[in-house]
Coordinates of C-alpha atoms in Angstrom, one line a residue:
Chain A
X654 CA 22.2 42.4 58.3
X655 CA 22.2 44.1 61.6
X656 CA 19.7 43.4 64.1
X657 CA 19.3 46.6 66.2
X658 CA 16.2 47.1 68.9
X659 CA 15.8 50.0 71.0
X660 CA 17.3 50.0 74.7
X661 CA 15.1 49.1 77.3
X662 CA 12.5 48.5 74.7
X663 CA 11.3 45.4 76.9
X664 CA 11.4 46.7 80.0
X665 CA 9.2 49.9 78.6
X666 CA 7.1 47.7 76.7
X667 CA 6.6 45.3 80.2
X668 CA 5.0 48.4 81.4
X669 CA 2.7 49.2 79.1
X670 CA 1.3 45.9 78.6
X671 CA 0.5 45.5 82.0
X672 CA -1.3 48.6 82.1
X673 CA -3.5 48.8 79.2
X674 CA -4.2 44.6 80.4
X675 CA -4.8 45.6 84.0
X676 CA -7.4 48.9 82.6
X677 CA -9.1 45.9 80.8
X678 CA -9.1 43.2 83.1
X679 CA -8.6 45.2 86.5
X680 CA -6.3 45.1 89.3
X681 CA -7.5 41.9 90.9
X682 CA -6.4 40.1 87.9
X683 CA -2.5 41.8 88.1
X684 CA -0.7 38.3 88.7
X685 CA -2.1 36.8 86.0
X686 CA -1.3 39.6 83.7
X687 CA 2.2 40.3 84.5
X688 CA 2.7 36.4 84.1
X689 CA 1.0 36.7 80.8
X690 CA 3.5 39.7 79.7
X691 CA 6.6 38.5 80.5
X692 CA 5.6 34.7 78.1
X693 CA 5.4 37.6 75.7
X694 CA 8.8 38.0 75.6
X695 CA 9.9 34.7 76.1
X696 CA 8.1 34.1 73.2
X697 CA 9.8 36.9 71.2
X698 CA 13.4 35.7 72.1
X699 CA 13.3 32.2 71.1
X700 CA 11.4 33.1 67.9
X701 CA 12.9 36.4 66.9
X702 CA 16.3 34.8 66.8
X703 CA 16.0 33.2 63.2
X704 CA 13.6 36.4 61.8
X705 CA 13.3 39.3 63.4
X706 CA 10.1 41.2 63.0
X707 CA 10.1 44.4 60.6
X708 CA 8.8 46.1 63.9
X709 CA 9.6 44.9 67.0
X710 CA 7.4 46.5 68.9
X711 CA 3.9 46.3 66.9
X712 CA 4.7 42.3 66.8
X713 CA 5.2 42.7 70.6
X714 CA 1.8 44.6 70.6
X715 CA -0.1 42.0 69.3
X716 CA 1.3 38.8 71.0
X717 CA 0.1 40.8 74.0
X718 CA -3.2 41.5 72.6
X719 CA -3.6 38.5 71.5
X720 CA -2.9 36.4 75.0
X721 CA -5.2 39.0 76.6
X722 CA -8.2 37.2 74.3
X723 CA -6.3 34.0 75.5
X724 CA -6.7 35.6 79.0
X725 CA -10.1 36.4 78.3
X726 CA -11.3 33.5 77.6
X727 CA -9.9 31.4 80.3
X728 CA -11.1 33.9 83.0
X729 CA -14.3 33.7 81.6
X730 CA -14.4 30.4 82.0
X731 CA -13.8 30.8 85.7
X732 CA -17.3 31.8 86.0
X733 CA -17.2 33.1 89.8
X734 CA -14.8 35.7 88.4
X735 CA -16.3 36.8 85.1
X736 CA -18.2 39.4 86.9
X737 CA -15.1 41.4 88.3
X738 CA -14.0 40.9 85.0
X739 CA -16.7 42.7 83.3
X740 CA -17.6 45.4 85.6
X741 CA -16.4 49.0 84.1
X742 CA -14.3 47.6 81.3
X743 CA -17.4 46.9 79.2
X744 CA -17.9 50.0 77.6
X745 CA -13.9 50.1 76.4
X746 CA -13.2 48.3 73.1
X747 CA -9.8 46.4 73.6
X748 CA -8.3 48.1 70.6
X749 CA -8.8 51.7 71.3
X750 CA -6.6 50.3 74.6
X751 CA -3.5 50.3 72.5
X752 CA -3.6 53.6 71.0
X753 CA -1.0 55.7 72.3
X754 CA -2.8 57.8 73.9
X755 CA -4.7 55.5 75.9
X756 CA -1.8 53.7 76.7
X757 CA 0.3 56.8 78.0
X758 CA -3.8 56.9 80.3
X759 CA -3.2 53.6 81.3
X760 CA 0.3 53.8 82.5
X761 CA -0.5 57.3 84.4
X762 CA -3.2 55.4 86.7
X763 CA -1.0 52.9 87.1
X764 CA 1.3 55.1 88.6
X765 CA -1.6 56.9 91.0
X766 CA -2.5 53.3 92.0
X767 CA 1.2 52.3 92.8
X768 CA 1.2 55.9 95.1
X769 CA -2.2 55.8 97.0
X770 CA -1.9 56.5 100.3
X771 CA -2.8 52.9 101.6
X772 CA 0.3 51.4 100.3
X773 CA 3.2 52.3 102.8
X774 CA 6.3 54.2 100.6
X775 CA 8.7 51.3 100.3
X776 CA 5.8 49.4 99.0
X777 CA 5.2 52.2 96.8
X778 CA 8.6 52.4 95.3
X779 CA 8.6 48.6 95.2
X780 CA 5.8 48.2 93.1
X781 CA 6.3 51.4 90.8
X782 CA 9.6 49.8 89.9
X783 CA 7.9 46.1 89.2
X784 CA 4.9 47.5 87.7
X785 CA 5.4 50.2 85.5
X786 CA 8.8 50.3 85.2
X787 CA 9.3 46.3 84.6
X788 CA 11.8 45.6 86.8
X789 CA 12.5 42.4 88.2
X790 CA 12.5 41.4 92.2
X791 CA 16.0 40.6 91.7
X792 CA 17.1 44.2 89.9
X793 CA 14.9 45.9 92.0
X794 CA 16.5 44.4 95.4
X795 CA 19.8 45.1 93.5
X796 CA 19.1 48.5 92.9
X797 CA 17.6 49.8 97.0
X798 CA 20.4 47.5 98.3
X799 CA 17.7 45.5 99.5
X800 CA 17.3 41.3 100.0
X801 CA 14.9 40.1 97.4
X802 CA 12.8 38.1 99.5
X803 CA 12.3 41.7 101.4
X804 CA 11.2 43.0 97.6
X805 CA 8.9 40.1 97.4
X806 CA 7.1 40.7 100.3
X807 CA 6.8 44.4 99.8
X808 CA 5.4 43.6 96.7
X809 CA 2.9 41.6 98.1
X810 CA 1.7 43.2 100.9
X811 CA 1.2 46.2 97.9
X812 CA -0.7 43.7 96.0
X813 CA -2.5 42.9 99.0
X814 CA -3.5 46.7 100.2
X815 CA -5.0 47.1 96.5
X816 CA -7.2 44.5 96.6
X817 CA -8.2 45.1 100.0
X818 CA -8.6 48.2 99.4
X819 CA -10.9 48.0 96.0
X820 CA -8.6 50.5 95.0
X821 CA -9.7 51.6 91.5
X822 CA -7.8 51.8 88.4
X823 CA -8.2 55.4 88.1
X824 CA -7.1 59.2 88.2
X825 CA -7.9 60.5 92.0
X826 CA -11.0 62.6 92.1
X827 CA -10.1 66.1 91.1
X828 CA -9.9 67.0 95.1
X829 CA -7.6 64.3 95.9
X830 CA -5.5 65.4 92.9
X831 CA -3.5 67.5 94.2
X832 CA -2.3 65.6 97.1
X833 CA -1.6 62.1 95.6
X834 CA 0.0 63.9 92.6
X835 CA 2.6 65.3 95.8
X836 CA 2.9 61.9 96.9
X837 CA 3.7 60.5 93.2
X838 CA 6.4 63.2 92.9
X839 CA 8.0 62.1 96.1
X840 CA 8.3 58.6 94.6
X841 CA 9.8 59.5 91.5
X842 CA 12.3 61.9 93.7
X843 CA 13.1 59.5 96.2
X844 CA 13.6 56.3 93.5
X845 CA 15.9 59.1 91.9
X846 CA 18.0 59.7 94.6
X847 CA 18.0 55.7 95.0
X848 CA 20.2 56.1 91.5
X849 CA 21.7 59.1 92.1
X850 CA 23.2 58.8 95.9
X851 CA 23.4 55.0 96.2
X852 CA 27.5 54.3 95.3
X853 CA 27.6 51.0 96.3
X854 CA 25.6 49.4 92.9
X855 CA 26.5 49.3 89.6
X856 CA 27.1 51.9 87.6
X857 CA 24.1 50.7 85.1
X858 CA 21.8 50.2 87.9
X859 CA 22.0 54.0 89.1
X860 CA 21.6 55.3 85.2
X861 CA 18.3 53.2 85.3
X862 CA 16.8 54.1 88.5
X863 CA 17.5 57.4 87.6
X864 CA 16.4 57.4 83.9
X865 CA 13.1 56.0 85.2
X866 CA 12.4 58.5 87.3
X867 CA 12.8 61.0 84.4
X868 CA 10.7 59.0 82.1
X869 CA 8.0 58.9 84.8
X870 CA 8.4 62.5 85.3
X871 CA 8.0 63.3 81.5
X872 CA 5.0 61.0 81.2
X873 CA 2.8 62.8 84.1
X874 CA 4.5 66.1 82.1
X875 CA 2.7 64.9 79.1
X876 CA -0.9 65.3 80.5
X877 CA -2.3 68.7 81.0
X878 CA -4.1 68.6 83.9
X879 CA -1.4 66.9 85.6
X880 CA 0.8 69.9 85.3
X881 CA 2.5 72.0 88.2
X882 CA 5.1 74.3 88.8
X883 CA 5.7 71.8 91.1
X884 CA 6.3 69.1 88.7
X885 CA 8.1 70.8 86.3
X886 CA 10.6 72.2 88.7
X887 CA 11.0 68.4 89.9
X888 CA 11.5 67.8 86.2
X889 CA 14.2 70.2 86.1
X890 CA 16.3 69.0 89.2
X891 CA 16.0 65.5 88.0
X892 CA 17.7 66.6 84.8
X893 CA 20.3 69.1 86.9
X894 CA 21.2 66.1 88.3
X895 CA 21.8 63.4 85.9
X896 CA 23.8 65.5 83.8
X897 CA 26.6 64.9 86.8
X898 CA 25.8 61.4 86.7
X899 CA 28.3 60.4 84.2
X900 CA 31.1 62.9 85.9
X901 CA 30.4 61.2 89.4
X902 CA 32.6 57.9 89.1
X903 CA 35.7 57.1 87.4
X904 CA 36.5 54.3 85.1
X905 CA 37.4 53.1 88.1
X906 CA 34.5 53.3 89.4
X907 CA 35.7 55.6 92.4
X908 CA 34.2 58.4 93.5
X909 CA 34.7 62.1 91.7
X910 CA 33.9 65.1 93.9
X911 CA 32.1 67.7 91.9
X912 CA 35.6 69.8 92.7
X913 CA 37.6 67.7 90.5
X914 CA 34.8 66.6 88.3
X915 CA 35.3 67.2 84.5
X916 CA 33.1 69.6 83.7
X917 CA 33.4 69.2 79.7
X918 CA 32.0 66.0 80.6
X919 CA 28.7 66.5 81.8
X920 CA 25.9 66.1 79.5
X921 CA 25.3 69.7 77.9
X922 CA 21.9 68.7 76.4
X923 CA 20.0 67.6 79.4
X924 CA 21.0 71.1 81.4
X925 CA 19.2 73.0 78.4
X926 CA 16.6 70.7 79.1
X927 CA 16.2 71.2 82.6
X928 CA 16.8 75.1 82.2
X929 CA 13.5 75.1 79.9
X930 CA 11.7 73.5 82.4
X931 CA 12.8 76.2 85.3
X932 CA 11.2 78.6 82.5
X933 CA 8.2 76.5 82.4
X934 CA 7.4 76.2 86.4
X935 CA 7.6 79.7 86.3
X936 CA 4.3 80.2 84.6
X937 CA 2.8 78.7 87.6
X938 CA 1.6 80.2 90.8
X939 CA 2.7 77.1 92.7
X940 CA 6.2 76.7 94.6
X941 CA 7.9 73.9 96.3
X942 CA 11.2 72.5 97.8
X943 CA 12.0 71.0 94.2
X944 CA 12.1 75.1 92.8
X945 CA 14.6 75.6 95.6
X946 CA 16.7 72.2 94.8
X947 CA 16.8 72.9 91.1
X948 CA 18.2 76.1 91.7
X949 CA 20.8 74.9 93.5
X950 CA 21.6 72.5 91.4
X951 CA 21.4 74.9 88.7
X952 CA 23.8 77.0 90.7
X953 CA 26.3 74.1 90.7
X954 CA 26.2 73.3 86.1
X955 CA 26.3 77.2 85.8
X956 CA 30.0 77.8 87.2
X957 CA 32.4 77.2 84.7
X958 CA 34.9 76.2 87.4
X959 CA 34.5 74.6 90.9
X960 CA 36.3 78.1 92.0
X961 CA 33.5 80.1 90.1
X962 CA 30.9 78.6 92.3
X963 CA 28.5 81.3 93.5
X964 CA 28.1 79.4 96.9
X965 CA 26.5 82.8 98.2
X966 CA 23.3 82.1 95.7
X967 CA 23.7 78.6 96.8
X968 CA 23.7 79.7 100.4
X969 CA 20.4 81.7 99.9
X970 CA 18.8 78.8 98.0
X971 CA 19.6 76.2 101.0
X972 CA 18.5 79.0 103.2
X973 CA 15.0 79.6 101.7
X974 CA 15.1 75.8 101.0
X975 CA 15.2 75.4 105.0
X976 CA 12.5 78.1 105.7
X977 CA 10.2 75.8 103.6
X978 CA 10.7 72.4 104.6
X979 CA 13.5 72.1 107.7
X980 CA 15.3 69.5 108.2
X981 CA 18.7 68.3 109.3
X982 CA 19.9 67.5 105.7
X983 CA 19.3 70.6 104.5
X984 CA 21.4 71.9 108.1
X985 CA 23.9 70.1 107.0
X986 CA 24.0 71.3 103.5
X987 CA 24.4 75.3 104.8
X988 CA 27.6 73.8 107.1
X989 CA 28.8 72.8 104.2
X990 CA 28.4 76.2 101.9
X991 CA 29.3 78.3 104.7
X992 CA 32.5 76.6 105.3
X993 CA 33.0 76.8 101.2
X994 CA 32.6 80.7 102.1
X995 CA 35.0 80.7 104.9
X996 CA 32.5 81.3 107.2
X997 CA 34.0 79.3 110.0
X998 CA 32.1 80.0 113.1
X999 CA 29.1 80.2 111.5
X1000 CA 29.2 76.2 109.7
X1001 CA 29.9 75.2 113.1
X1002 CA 26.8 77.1 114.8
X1003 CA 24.8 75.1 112.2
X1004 CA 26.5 71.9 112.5
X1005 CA 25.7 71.9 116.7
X1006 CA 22.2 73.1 115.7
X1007 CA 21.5 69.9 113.7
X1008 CA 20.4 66.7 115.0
X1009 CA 23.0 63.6 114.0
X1010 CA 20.5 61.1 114.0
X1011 CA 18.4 62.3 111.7
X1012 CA 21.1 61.9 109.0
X1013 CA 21.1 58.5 109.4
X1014 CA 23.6 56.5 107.0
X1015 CA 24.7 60.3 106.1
X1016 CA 26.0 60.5 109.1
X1017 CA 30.1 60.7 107.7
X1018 CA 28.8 63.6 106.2
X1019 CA 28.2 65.5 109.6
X1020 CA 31.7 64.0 110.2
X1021 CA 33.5 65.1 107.0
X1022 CA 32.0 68.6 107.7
X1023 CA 33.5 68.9 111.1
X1024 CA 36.8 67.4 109.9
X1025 CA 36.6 70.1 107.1
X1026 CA 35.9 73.0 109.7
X1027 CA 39.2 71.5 112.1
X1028 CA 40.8 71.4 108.5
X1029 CA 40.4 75.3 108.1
X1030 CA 41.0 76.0 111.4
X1031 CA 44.7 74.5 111.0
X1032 CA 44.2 71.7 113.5
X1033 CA 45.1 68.7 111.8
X1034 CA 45.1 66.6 114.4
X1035 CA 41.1 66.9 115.3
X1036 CA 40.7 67.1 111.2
X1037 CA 42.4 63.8 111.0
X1038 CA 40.1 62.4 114.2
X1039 CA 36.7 63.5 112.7
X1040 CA 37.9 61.9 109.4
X1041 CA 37.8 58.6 111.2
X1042 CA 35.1 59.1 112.7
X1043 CA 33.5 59.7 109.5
X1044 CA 35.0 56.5 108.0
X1045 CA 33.6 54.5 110.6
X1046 CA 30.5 56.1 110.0
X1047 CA 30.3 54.9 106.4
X1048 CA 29.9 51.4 105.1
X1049 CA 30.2 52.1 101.7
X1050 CA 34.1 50.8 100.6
X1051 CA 33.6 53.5 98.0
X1052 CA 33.0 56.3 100.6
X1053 CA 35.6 54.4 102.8
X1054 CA 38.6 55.1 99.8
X1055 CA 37.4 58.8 99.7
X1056 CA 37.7 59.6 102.7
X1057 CA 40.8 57.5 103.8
X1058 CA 42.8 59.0 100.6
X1059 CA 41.4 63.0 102.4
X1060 CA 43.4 61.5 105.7
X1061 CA 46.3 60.6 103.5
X1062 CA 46.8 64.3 102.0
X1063 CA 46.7 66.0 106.1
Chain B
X1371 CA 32.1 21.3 53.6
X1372 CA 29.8 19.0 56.3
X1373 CA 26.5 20.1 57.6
X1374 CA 26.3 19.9 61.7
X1375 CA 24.1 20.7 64.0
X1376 CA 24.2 22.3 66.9
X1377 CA 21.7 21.4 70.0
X1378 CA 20.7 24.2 72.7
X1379 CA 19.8 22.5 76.1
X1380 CA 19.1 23.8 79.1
X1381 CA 18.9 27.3 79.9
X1382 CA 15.2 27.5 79.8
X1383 CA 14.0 31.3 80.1
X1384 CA 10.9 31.0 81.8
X1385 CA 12.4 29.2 84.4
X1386 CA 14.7 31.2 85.3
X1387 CA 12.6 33.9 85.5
X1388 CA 14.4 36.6 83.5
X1389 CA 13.5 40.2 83.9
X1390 CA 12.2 42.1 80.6
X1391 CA 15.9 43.8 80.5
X1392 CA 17.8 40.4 80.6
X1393 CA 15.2 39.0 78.0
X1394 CA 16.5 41.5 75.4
X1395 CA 20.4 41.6 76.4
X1396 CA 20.5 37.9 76.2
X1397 CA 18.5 38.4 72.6
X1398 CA 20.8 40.8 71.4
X1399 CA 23.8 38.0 71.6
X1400 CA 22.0 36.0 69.6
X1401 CA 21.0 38.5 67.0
X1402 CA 24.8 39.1 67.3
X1403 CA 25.6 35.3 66.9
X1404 CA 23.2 35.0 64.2
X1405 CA 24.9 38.3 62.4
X1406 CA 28.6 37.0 62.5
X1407 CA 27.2 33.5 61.2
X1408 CA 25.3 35.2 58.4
X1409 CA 28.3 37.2 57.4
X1410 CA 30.3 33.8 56.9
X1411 CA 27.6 32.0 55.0
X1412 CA 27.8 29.5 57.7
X1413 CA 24.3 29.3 59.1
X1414 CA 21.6 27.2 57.1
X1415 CA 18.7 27.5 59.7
X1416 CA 17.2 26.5 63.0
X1417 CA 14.3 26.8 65.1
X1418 CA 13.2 27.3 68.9
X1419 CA 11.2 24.5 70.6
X1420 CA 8.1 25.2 72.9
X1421 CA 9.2 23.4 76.1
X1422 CA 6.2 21.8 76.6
X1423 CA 7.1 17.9 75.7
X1424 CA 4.8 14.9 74.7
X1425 CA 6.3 11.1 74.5
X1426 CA 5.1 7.7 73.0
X1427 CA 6.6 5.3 74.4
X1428 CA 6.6 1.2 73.9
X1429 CA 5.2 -1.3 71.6
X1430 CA 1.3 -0.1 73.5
X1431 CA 2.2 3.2 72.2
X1432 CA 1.5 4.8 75.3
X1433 CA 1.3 8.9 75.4
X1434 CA 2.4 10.6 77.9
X1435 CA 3.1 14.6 79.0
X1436 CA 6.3 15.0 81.1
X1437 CA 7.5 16.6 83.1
X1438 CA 10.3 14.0 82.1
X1439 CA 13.7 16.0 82.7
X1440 CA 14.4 19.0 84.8
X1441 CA 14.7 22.0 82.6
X1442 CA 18.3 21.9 82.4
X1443 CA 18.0 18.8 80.2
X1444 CA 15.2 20.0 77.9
X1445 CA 15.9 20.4 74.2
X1446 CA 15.4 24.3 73.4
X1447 CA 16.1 24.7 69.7
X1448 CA 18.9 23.9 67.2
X1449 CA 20.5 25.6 63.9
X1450 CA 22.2 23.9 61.3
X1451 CA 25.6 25.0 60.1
X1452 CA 28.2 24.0 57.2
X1453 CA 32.0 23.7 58.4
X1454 CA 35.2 21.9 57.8
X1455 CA 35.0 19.7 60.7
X1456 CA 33.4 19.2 64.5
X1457 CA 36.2 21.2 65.8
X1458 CA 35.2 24.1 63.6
X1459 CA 31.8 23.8 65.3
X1460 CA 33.3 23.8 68.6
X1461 CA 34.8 27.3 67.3
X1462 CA 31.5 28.4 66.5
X1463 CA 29.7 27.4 69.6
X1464 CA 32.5 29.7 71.5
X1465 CA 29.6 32.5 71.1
X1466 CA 26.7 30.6 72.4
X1467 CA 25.1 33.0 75.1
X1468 CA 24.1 31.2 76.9
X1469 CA 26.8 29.0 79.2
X1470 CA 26.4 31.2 81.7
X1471 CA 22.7 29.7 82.9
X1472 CA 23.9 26.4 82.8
X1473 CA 23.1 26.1 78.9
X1474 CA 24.8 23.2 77.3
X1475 CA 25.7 23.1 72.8
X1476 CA 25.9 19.5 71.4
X1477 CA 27.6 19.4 68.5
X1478 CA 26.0 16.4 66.0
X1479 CA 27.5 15.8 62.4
X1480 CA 24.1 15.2 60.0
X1481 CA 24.7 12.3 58.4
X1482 CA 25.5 11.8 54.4
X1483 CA 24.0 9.0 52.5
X1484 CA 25.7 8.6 49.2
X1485 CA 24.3 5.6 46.6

C-alpha cells in the first residue's frame, strides 16, 4: 500500500487551525493555541504510522476540534479569563467554524491582523510566516537570512503590539479597507521577493516563500470585496515571476542569467495564469506599480529569445513605473535597459542620477551596470575595475562566482 | 523465522520542536519504512507511546510521575518484525528516520518458550 499525503498539507493545515481556534477563542489566547496545533500533529505522526487515516485531513480536523473543547474547558476553568473568552465568540457555533468558507474568513483576518499598521513590517512578515503560513522560528530565520532569536523577538514584540493594541480579529472597517489591504499586498510582495531575490538559501526555501506568497495572494483573490486591479495585477507578477524560478539556478545551484536561461524550461502553465489575471485587473479602474511590474515581467516570458527582448516596451514600462513611485531601484533598472539598447550615454546619465545608498546590499548591481557601460565602451580595463568593485560589493558567494567568472571572459 | 523487536528511543518530537513541514517529511519516511516492510511481509505490528511516564517502584509500591530520563532516553514506540537473525534486524533498522535527532533502535529477540 502506498501512503501518499499532500505537500505542505501540515504546514497549510497549521494555518487554518490556528485561525478558526483564534476566531473562537481570540487573539489573547494565540500561544496557547498554536501550542495546542502543533500536539495535533505530533499526535498524527506517532499514531498514523501503523494506520493511516482514510483522510488525513478530516482526522486532522477533528483532533483539532476536539483539543479546542480540551482548550475550552481548561480556560474556563481559569475563571479570571473566561470572560475574554466569551466575549464575541458567543453567538458562533464551533462547527460552522470549520466549514470551508468560514475557514478561508478566518485565515483572511488573520492576515489583516498580521498587517495592521501597529505591527512594524519585519514583525509583520515574521508573524504572517509563523501564523498563517506555519512556519517555524527556525525556517523562518532560515528563509530572511535572519538569527532565530532575532525571529523570536519579532514575533513577540508582534504578539505584544496585538494585545496591547486590543486589536480585533476582524476585516478593517470598510474605510480602512482600502489602505490595510495596500499594506497586506506589500507583505505578500516583499515575503515574495524574500524567495525570489534571496540566492544565498536553499533552493526549497525560496519555492516556499514564494509559493506562499501566491497562495496568500489567491486566498484574498477568493473574496469579492477584497478584489482590485491592484491585487490581481500583484497576482499576475507573482506568477510572471515564479515561472523563472525553476530556470534561475543550476543543478549546481549557480546562478542562471535570464540571457542564458532555458527558456523551454519555465513553467508554461503559471504564465497563462498570470496572463488571465492581467485580463482581469483590467476590468478595474484602479492602477498601481504592480500593473507596471507585471508588464515587465510579462515583457521578459513573451520573447522567445533573450535577443527578441522588446527592451523598448520594457524601457517605457520602467519609465512609467518611475513616474509612479521613484526610486533608485527602478533608476537603476532603466541603466540597465538602456544599455541593453545601446544607449550608452544615456544609462550613464541615469546611473549618476541615482543615489548608491539607497540600493543598499544591491549595491554590485550599480557596479555591474557601470562595468557593463566601460564594457561597451571598449575599456576593459575600468570594466574589469568596476567588476571588483562590484564583487566586493556582494557577500553572496553565489553573486561572488557570477561576477568573478564576467572578469574571467574580459 | 524469529520474531524481534525493535525499540525507538529518543528522538522525542515535541521536544525538539519540529515545524509542521518537518512533522510530515519525517512521517513520510516512516510511511516509507512501513511500505518496504509491508511489501516483505516482514512487519507484524507496533505502536507509539505517549511520553508521559508513571513508575511503581519497591516493595511499598510507591507511584511516582517522572520526569525520570531526559527525552533522549524515553521509550517512544516499538514494532515487531519476523527475520532470519539479529543481524537481519540490524539490516532493517538501516531505514529508521530517525538517527539524525539523536534517535537510538534496540534490537531485542522475543523470546520462545517451547514445552
Amino acid at each position: 500500500m502506498e501512503h501518499k499525503i499532500v505537500d505542505h498539507l501540515f504546514r497549510h493545515h497549521y494555518g487554518k487551525m490556528v485561525a478558526i481556534l483564534t476566531r473562537f477563542f481570540g487573539l489573547s489566547h494565540i500561544e496557547t493555541i498554536e501550542d495546542a496545533v502543533q500536539d495535533t500533529f505530533i499526535k498524527a505522526t506517532l499514531q498514523w504510522r501503523t494506520q493511516l487515516p482514510d483522510n488525513p485531513e478530516a482526522w486532522l480536523t477533528k483532533v483539532a476540534k476536539n483539543r479546542t473543547i480540551d482548550l475550552l474547558r481548561s480556560i474556563k476553568a481559569e475563571k479570571n479569563r473566561f470572560q475574554k473568552v466569551t466575549s464575541g465568540v458567543s453567538s458562533i457555533q464551533l462547527n460552522d467554524l470549520f466549514l470551508d468558507h468560514e475557514i478561508e474568513d478566518s485565515q483572511l483576518r488573520m492576515i489583516f491582523v498580521a498587517c495592521h499598521p501597529s505591527l512594524k513590517p519585519k514583525e509583520q512578515i515574521a508573524f504572517a510566516l509563523k501564523t498563517i503560513s506555519g512556519f517555524s522560528t527556525k525556517e523562518i530565520a532560515a528563509a530572511l537570512l535572519t538569527k532565530e532569536d532575532t525571529i523570536a523577538k519579532r514575533l513577540s514584540r508582534a504578539k505584544k503590539s496585538i494585545t496591547a493594541n486590543n486589536i480585533a480579529f476582524d476585516f478593517p472597517p470598510p474605510k480602512e479597507l482600502q489602505n490595510r489591504l495596500e499594506r497586506v499586498m506589500e507583505v505578500i510582495y516583499l515575503t515574495f521577493n524574500e524567495g525570489y531575490h534571496s540566492t544565498n538559501t536553499e533552493k526549497l526555501v525560496r519555492e516556499d516563500l514564494c509559493g506562499e506568497a501566491i497562495r496568500l495572494c489567491k486566498l484574498l483573490l477568493k473574496k469579492e470585496k477584497l478584489r482590485s486591479g491592484s491585487l490581481y495585477a500583484l497576482f499576475a507578477l507573482l506568477c510572471f515571476h515564479a515561472s523563472r524560478l525553476e530556470s534561475k539556478t543550476n543543478a549546481l545551484n549557480e546562478i542562471v542569467d535570464i540571457r542564458e536561461q532555458d527558456r523551454s524550461k519555465w513553467h508554461f502553465p503559471l504564465i497563462e495564469i498570470a496572463n488571465r489575471a492581467m485580463t482581469k485587473s483590467s476590468y478595474y479602474d484602479d492602477f498601481s506599480i504592480y500593473h507596471y511590474e507585471a508588464a515587465i515581467a510579462f515583457e521578459h516570458v513573451k520573447a522567445k529569445t533573450f535577443e527578441e527582448t522588446n527592451w523598448k516596451n520594457i524601457l517605457r514600462w520602467y519609465s512609467k513605473l518611475h513616474e509612479l513611485q521613484p526610486t533608485s531601484f527602478t533608476l537603476l533598472n532603466i541603466a540597465i535597459v538602456n544599455l541593453q539598447l545601446n544607449e550608452l550615454n544615456t544609462a550613464k546619465k541615469v546611473l549618476e542620477e541615482l543615489r548608491i545608498n539607497d540600493l543598499g546590499q544591491r549595491q554590485y548591481l550599480y557596479f555591474g551596470s557601470y562595468a557593463e557601460y566601460y564594457l561597451k565602451q571598449g575599456e576593459r580595463d575600468l570594466a574589469k575595475n568596476y567588476f571588483e568593485k562590484a564583487i566586493s560589493k556582494t557577500s553572496n558567494s553565489l553573486e561572488k562566482e557570477y561576477l568573478r567568472k564576467k572578469v574571467e571572459r574580459l | 523465522m524469529k520474531e524481534f523487536m525493535m525499540i525507538f528511543i529518543g528522538a522525542d518530537y515535541q521536544e525538539l520542536g519540529l515545524s509542521p513541514e518537518e512533522l510530515q517529511d519525517r512521517m513520510g519516511k516512516w510511511f516509507a519504512w512501513g511500505d518496504k516492510m509491508g511489501a516483505q511481509g516482514i512487519l507484524q505490528g507496533g505502536k507509539a507511546l505517549v511520553p508521559v511516564i508513571k513508575r511503581v517502584v519497591g516493595k511499598d509500591r510507591t507511584v511516582s510521575d517522572g520526569p525520570f530520563a531526559e527525552g533522549k532516553e524515553i521509550v517512544g514506540g516499538y514494532y515487531i518484525v519476523t527475520a532470519e537473525n539479529a543481524d537481519a534486524v540490524v539490516e532493517i533498522a538501516q531505514d529508521y528516520p530517525d538517527y539524525d535527532l539523536g534517535g537510538t533502535v534496540e534490537i531485542r529477540e522475543v523470546m520462545v518458550f517451547n514445552n
